[in-house]
Short mmCIF file of C-alpha atoms in Angstrom, two decimals:
data_model
loop_
_atom_site.label_atom_id
_atom_site.label_comp_id
_atom_site.label_asym_id
_atom_site.label_seq_id
_atom_site.Cartn_x
_atom_site.Cartn_y
_atom_site.Cartn_z
CA MET A 1 38.84 -16.01 13.38
CA ARG A 2 41.01 -16.56 10.35
CA SER A 3 38.91 -16.70 7.22
CA GLY A 4 39.52 -19.51 4.76
CA PRO A 5 38.67 -19.84 1.08
CA ALA A 6 35.07 -19.37 0.00
CA ARG A 7 33.05 -22.58 0.20
CA LYS A 8 30.51 -23.41 -2.49
CA TRP A 9 27.15 -24.78 -1.37
CA ARG A 10 23.95 -25.93 -3.02
CA THR A 11 21.00 -27.04 -0.95
CA PRO A 12 17.50 -28.03 -2.10
CA LEU A 13 14.75 -26.45 -0.05
CA ALA A 14 11.00 -26.88 -0.33
CA VAL A 15 9.25 -23.57 0.37
CA GLY A 16 5.51 -23.30 0.00
CA GLY A 17 5.38 -26.40 -2.16
CA VAL A 18 8.01 -25.02 -4.55
CA LEU A 19 11.45 -26.58 -4.77
CA VAL A 20 14.01 -23.84 -4.34
CA MET A 21 17.74 -24.26 -4.73
CA LEU A 22 19.81 -22.24 -2.30
CA SER A 23 23.15 -22.01 -4.00
CA GLY A 24 26.24 -19.87 -4.21
CA VAL A 25 29.48 -19.18 -2.49
CA VAL A 26 29.65 -18.66 1.25
CA GLY A 27 30.07 -14.95 1.67
CA ALA A 28 27.78 -14.04 -1.26
CA PRO A 29 24.74 -16.34 -1.37
CA THR A 30 22.08 -16.11 -4.05
CA VAL A 31 18.67 -17.70 -4.39
CA SER A 32 17.80 -19.47 -7.60
CA ALA A 33 14.08 -20.15 -7.61
CA ALA A 34 12.12 -22.47 -9.84
CA GLU A 35 12.18 -21.68 -13.55
CA GLY A 36 9.88 -18.81 -14.42
CA THR A 37 10.16 -17.22 -10.99
CA PRO A 38 12.21 -14.04 -10.66
CA THR A 39 14.95 -14.19 -8.07
CA PRO A 40 15.25 -11.48 -5.39
CA SER A 41 18.70 -10.97 -3.93
CA PRO A 42 18.98 -11.92 -0.25
CA GLY A 43 18.59 -8.86 1.93
CA ALA A 44 17.45 -6.69 -0.99
CA THR A 45 14.29 -4.63 -0.92
CA VAL A 46 12.32 -5.75 -3.95
CA GLN A 47 10.49 -2.84 -5.55
CA GLY A 48 8.95 -3.85 -8.81
CA GLU A 49 11.64 -6.29 -9.86
CA SER A 50 14.32 -8.47 -8.42
CA SER A 51 17.42 -6.40 -7.82
CA SER A 52 21.06 -7.20 -7.49
CA THR A 53 22.54 -5.68 -4.35
CA PRO A 54 25.51 -6.51 -2.16
CA ALA A 55 24.68 -9.48 0.02
CA GLY A 56 25.74 -7.69 3.20
CA PRO A 57 28.15 -9.04 5.79
CA ALA A 58 30.04 -12.09 4.58
CA LEU A 59 28.95 -15.50 5.70
CA GLY A 60 31.48 -17.61 7.50
CA ALA A 61 32.51 -15.16 10.23
CA SER A 62 31.01 -17.64 12.65
CA ALA A 63 28.71 -20.66 12.54
CA SER A 64 25.87 -18.74 14.17
CA GLU A 65 26.24 -15.85 11.73
CA SER A 66 26.12 -18.27 8.81
CA LEU A 67 22.93 -19.86 10.09
CA LEU A 68 21.27 -16.51 10.68
CA ARG A 69 22.14 -15.37 7.17
CA LEU A 70 20.79 -18.60 5.70
CA TYR A 71 17.62 -18.09 7.72
CA ASP A 72 17.24 -14.64 6.18
CA VAL A 73 17.51 -16.20 2.72
CA VAL A 74 14.82 -18.74 3.57
CA LYS A 75 12.49 -16.07 4.98
CA LEU A 76 12.91 -13.87 1.92
CA THR A 77 12.36 -16.76 -0.48
CA ALA A 78 9.26 -17.97 1.38
CA GLY A 79 7.79 -14.48 1.50
CA TYR A 80 8.50 -13.93 -2.18
CA ILE A 81 6.88 -17.18 -3.28
CA ALA A 82 3.84 -16.68 -1.05
CA ALA A 83 3.26 -13.17 -2.39
CA THR A 84 3.69 -14.07 -6.05
CA GLN A 85 1.21 -16.93 -5.72
CA LEU A 86 -1.48 -14.43 -4.75
CA GLN A 87 -3.52 -12.79 -7.45
CA PRO A 88 -2.99 -9.02 -7.69
CA GLY A 89 -6.51 -8.94 -9.11
CA GLY A 90 -7.96 -9.22 -5.63
CA GLY A 91 -7.62 -12.95 -5.12
CA SER A 92 -11.03 -13.24 -6.73
CA VAL A 93 -10.58 -16.84 -7.86
CA THR A 94 -12.41 -19.32 -5.66
CA PRO A 95 -10.82 -22.61 -4.62
CA GLY A 96 -12.95 -24.26 -7.31
CA GLY A 97 -11.16 -22.40 -10.08
CA ASP A 98 -12.58 -20.60 -13.10
CA THR A 99 -16.21 -20.89 -12.11
CA GLY A 100 -15.66 -18.39 -9.31
CA TRP A 101 -14.28 -15.48 -11.36
CA LYS A 102 -16.45 -12.94 -13.04
CA PRO A 103 -15.97 -9.22 -13.62
CA ARG A 104 -17.16 -7.04 -10.76
CA ALA A 105 -18.41 -4.47 -13.28
CA PRO A 106 -19.45 -4.44 -16.93
CA ILE A 107 -16.47 -4.76 -19.27
CA LYS A 108 -16.00 -2.19 -22.01
CA THR A 109 -13.22 -1.63 -24.48
CA PRO A 110 -10.77 0.75 -22.78
CA PRO A 111 -11.06 4.24 -24.25
CA VAL A 112 -8.17 5.39 -26.40
CA SER A 113 -8.14 9.02 -27.44
CA PRO A 114 -4.90 9.90 -29.26
CA VAL A 115 -4.58 13.61 -29.79
CA PRO A 116 -3.52 14.59 -33.35
CA PRO A 117 -0.51 16.95 -33.53
CA THR A 118 -2.71 19.69 -34.97
CA ALA A 119 -5.41 19.39 -32.32
CA PRO A 120 -6.07 22.48 -30.23
CA VAL A 121 -4.46 22.53 -26.81
CA ARG A 122 -6.81 21.29 -24.11
CA ASP A 123 -6.59 20.05 -20.57
CA PRO A 124 -5.90 16.30 -20.45
CA THR A 125 -8.85 14.11 -19.57
CA LYS A 126 -8.78 11.30 -17.03
CA TYR A 127 -8.37 8.85 -19.89
CA ASP A 128 -5.51 10.84 -21.39
CA ILE A 129 -3.68 10.62 -18.05
CA LEU A 130 -4.45 6.94 -17.63
CA GLY A 131 -3.36 6.13 -21.18
CA GLU A 132 -0.15 8.11 -20.74
CA ALA A 133 0.62 6.15 -17.54
CA TYR A 134 0.26 2.90 -19.47
CA ARG A 135 2.42 4.14 -22.33
CA LYS A 136 5.11 5.41 -19.96
CA ALA A 137 5.26 2.06 -18.17
CA SER A 138 5.32 0.24 -21.50
CA ASP A 139 8.16 2.40 -22.81
CA SER A 140 10.23 1.94 -19.65
CA LEU A 141 9.98 -1.86 -19.96
CA SER A 142 10.05 -2.22 -23.73
CA ASP A 143 13.70 -3.25 -23.87
CA ARG A 144 13.25 -5.72 -21.04
CA CYS A 145 10.14 -7.65 -22.06
CA HIS A 146 8.35 -5.83 -24.91
CA LEU A 147 5.45 -4.90 -22.63
CA PRO A 148 2.54 -3.67 -24.80
CA PHE A 149 0.62 -0.72 -23.37
CA ALA A 150 -2.58 -2.41 -24.58
CA LEU A 151 -2.04 -5.19 -22.04
CA LEU A 152 -2.02 -2.69 -19.20
CA MET A 153 -5.10 -1.02 -20.65
CA ALA A 154 -6.95 -4.34 -20.80
CA ILE A 155 -6.04 -5.36 -17.25
CA GLY A 156 -6.88 -1.89 -15.95
CA GLU A 157 -10.32 -2.15 -17.52
CA VAL A 158 -11.00 -5.57 -16.01
CA GLU A 159 -9.65 -4.64 -12.58
CA SER A 160 -11.06 -1.13 -12.09
CA SER A 161 -13.22 -0.31 -15.12
CA SER A 162 -10.63 2.22 -16.32
CA LEU A 163 -11.60 4.47 -13.40
CA ARG A 164 -15.19 4.96 -14.55
CA GLY A 165 -17.13 6.69 -11.79
CA ARG A 166 -13.93 8.06 -10.24
CA LYS A 167 -11.74 11.10 -10.63
CA LEU A 168 -8.03 11.73 -10.46
CA ASP A 169 -6.62 14.32 -8.10
CA PRO A 170 -3.81 16.68 -9.24
CA GLY A 171 -1.25 14.02 -8.28
CA HIS A 172 -3.05 11.42 -10.44
CA ASN A 173 -4.35 9.40 -7.51
CA ALA A 174 -7.75 7.69 -7.74
CA VAL A 175 -10.55 9.56 -5.93
CA PRO A 176 -12.16 7.94 -4.06
CA PRO A 177 -9.51 5.26 -3.47
CA ILE A 178 -10.19 1.92 -5.14
CA LEU A 179 -10.63 -0.94 -2.67
CA GLY A 180 -11.65 -4.46 -3.58
CA PRO A 181 -13.87 -6.66 -1.42
CA ARG A 182 -12.58 -8.07 1.84
CA LEU A 183 -10.72 -11.29 1.10
CA SER A 184 -12.41 -13.18 3.90
CA GLY A 185 -13.19 -16.45 2.13
CA GLY A 186 -16.50 -17.54 0.71
CA GLY A 187 -16.54 -16.29 -2.88
CA PHE A 188 -12.99 -14.98 -2.54
CA ALA A 189 -9.64 -16.24 -1.41
CA ALA A 190 -9.17 -15.95 2.36
CA ILE A 191 -6.17 -13.66 2.93
CA GLY A 192 -5.65 -12.26 6.40
CA ASP A 193 -4.31 -8.76 6.94
CA SER A 194 -0.68 -8.37 5.88
CA ASP A 195 -0.07 -4.64 6.28
CA GLY A 196 -1.90 -3.58 9.43
CA GLY A 197 -4.52 -1.94 7.24
CA ARG A 198 -2.01 0.65 5.98
CA LEU A 199 -2.96 0.33 2.30
CA ASP A 200 -6.49 -1.01 2.47
CA GLY A 201 -7.79 0.36 5.80
CA ASP A 202 -8.67 -3.13 7.01
CA PRO A 203 -6.67 -4.54 9.96
CA VAL A 204 -8.37 -7.95 9.75
CA TRP A 205 -8.53 -8.98 6.09
CA ASP A 206 -6.60 -7.89 3.03
CA ARG A 207 -8.31 -6.06 0.19
CA ALA A 208 -6.96 -5.44 -3.31
CA VAL A 209 -6.03 -1.79 -3.76
CA GLY A 210 -5.68 0.75 -6.55
CA PRO A 211 -6.42 0.87 -10.28
CA MET A 212 -4.50 -2.36 -10.92
CA GLN A 213 -5.88 -4.07 -7.79
CA PHE A 214 -2.77 -5.24 -5.97
CA ILE A 215 -3.05 -7.27 -2.79
CA PRO A 216 -0.95 -5.49 -0.11
CA GLY A 217 1.44 -8.44 0.20
CA THR A 218 2.09 -8.39 -3.54
CA TRP A 219 2.45 -4.62 -3.59
CA ARG A 220 5.09 -4.87 -0.88
CA LEU A 221 7.28 -6.78 -3.33
CA TRP A 222 6.36 -5.10 -6.61
CA GLY A 223 5.24 -1.60 -5.65
CA ALA A 224 6.90 1.01 -7.87
CA ASP A 225 7.39 4.77 -7.99
CA GLY A 226 6.26 5.48 -11.52
CA ASN A 227 5.95 9.26 -11.20
CA GLY A 228 9.25 9.91 -9.44
CA ASP A 229 7.82 11.51 -6.30
CA GLY A 230 9.67 9.13 -3.97
CA VAL A 231 6.52 7.25 -2.93
CA ALA A 232 5.13 3.96 -4.24
CA ASP A 233 1.35 4.38 -3.94
CA PRO A 234 -0.99 1.74 -5.39
CA GLN A 235 -3.73 4.39 -5.82
CA ASN A 236 -1.49 6.43 -8.13
CA VAL A 237 -1.99 5.55 -11.80
CA GLU A 238 1.68 5.92 -12.79
CA ASP A 239 2.89 3.86 -9.82
CA ALA A 240 0.26 1.18 -10.33
CA ALA A 241 0.92 0.89 -14.07
CA LEU A 242 4.67 0.48 -13.62
CA ALA A 243 4.23 -2.05 -10.80
CA ALA A 244 1.81 -4.07 -12.91
CA GLY A 245 4.19 -3.96 -15.85
CA ARG A 246 7.09 -5.24 -13.78
CA TYR A 247 4.94 -8.01 -12.37
CA LEU A 248 3.82 -9.06 -15.86
CA CYS A 249 7.43 -9.06 -17.09
CA ALA A 250 8.62 -11.33 -14.27
CA GLY A 251 10.58 -14.47 -15.00
CA GLY A 252 12.23 -13.20 -18.18
CA ARG A 253 9.02 -13.23 -20.20
CA ASP A 254 8.98 -11.80 -23.72
CA LEU A 255 5.48 -10.41 -24.06
CA SER A 256 5.78 -10.17 -27.83
CA ARG A 257 5.35 -13.96 -27.74
CA ARG A 258 1.74 -15.05 -27.35
CA GLN A 259 2.67 -17.89 -25.00
CA ASP A 260 4.47 -15.54 -22.63
CA LEU A 261 1.69 -12.97 -22.90
CA GLU A 262 -0.89 -15.53 -21.82
CA ALA A 263 1.33 -16.78 -19.00
CA ALA A 264 1.69 -13.21 -17.75
CA ILE A 265 -2.08 -12.68 -17.70
CA LEU A 266 -2.64 -15.96 -15.86
CA SER A 267 -0.02 -14.94 -13.30
CA TYR A 268 -2.17 -11.89 -12.58
CA ASN A 269 -5.25 -13.99 -11.97
CA HIS A 270 -5.26 -17.77 -12.28
CA SER A 271 -8.48 -18.12 -14.26
CA ARG A 272 -9.01 -19.14 -17.87
CA ARG A 273 -12.10 -16.95 -17.97
CA TYR A 274 -10.03 -13.99 -16.78
CA LEU A 275 -7.46 -14.80 -19.47
CA ALA A 276 -10.09 -14.84 -22.20
CA THR A 277 -11.62 -11.56 -21.02
CA VAL A 278 -8.29 -9.72 -20.93
CA LEU A 279 -7.21 -11.16 -24.30
CA ASP A 280 -10.46 -10.03 -25.95
CA LEU A 281 -9.84 -6.47 -24.77
CA TYR A 282 -6.15 -6.62 -25.64
CA ASP A 283 -6.84 -7.86 -29.16
CA SER A 284 -9.46 -5.14 -29.66
CA VAL A 285 -6.97 -2.42 -28.76
CA MET A 286 -4.12 -3.95 -30.78
CA SER A 287 -6.31 -4.41 -33.85
CA GLY A 288 -6.98 -0.67 -34.02
CA LEU A 289 -10.72 -1.16 -33.74
CA VAL A 290 -10.96 1.05 -30.66
CA ALA A 291 -12.83 4.31 -30.89
CA GLY A 292 -12.13 7.28 -28.68
CA PRO A 293 -14.57 8.23 -25.91
#
């Protein structure tokens, strides 16, 4: 078939209650989601952030090929929106809203133990490793969204008590693995299994996993390889910190602005009580009132 000039198209599409505009030029479609929602490229594997990759075979080779490609765009968009509407914090908000969320463990100010340059050499503690993971993630995203390491510290404390009661193995993976409650309804959101139990060991219901408590469906989109070993593992502190940072930076947020900072926290868990708890910890760390362990 002789190919003609590229044809522009723009089609409104309601996916999961969100109006999405499918727009672009036939042969290289893009998805432009609602404002504040990052936009994955059709056919791309999203790992931690929306990426810009070639769109694959050109649309327009045949009518059926065009429809199949458009269907792929719709599937990707629907999956993206569904996953980002889940709370990485375990889906712990009940349908009633804020009244259902409360910390699963006592909240403490995250330990910060900076080592002075003249301090004697010692083996790093669990908190040294955890703090370094947060700082590394913060540094890698500082140009993009001004991610403060204290925000990761605060969320890590709320989600997994900064690993209290657990150890880190030589690869910096949580031991034992951190698994949230089964999301089977009742006091939690009802989220059926989305990964065959691969990440959470449960083939029936999803469970939030790792130090930053990602739901498997959300991890599939945002999971990151923070330690460079070629594997994105939600139980690894470097991977989890970078994935959480990318999630918090989504939608072009500037986390040096209080409004964007609060929006990022609410995107992690849609609860005003959760927001207040994280902000209290964040402000404590940023104010310099934190003592070492």
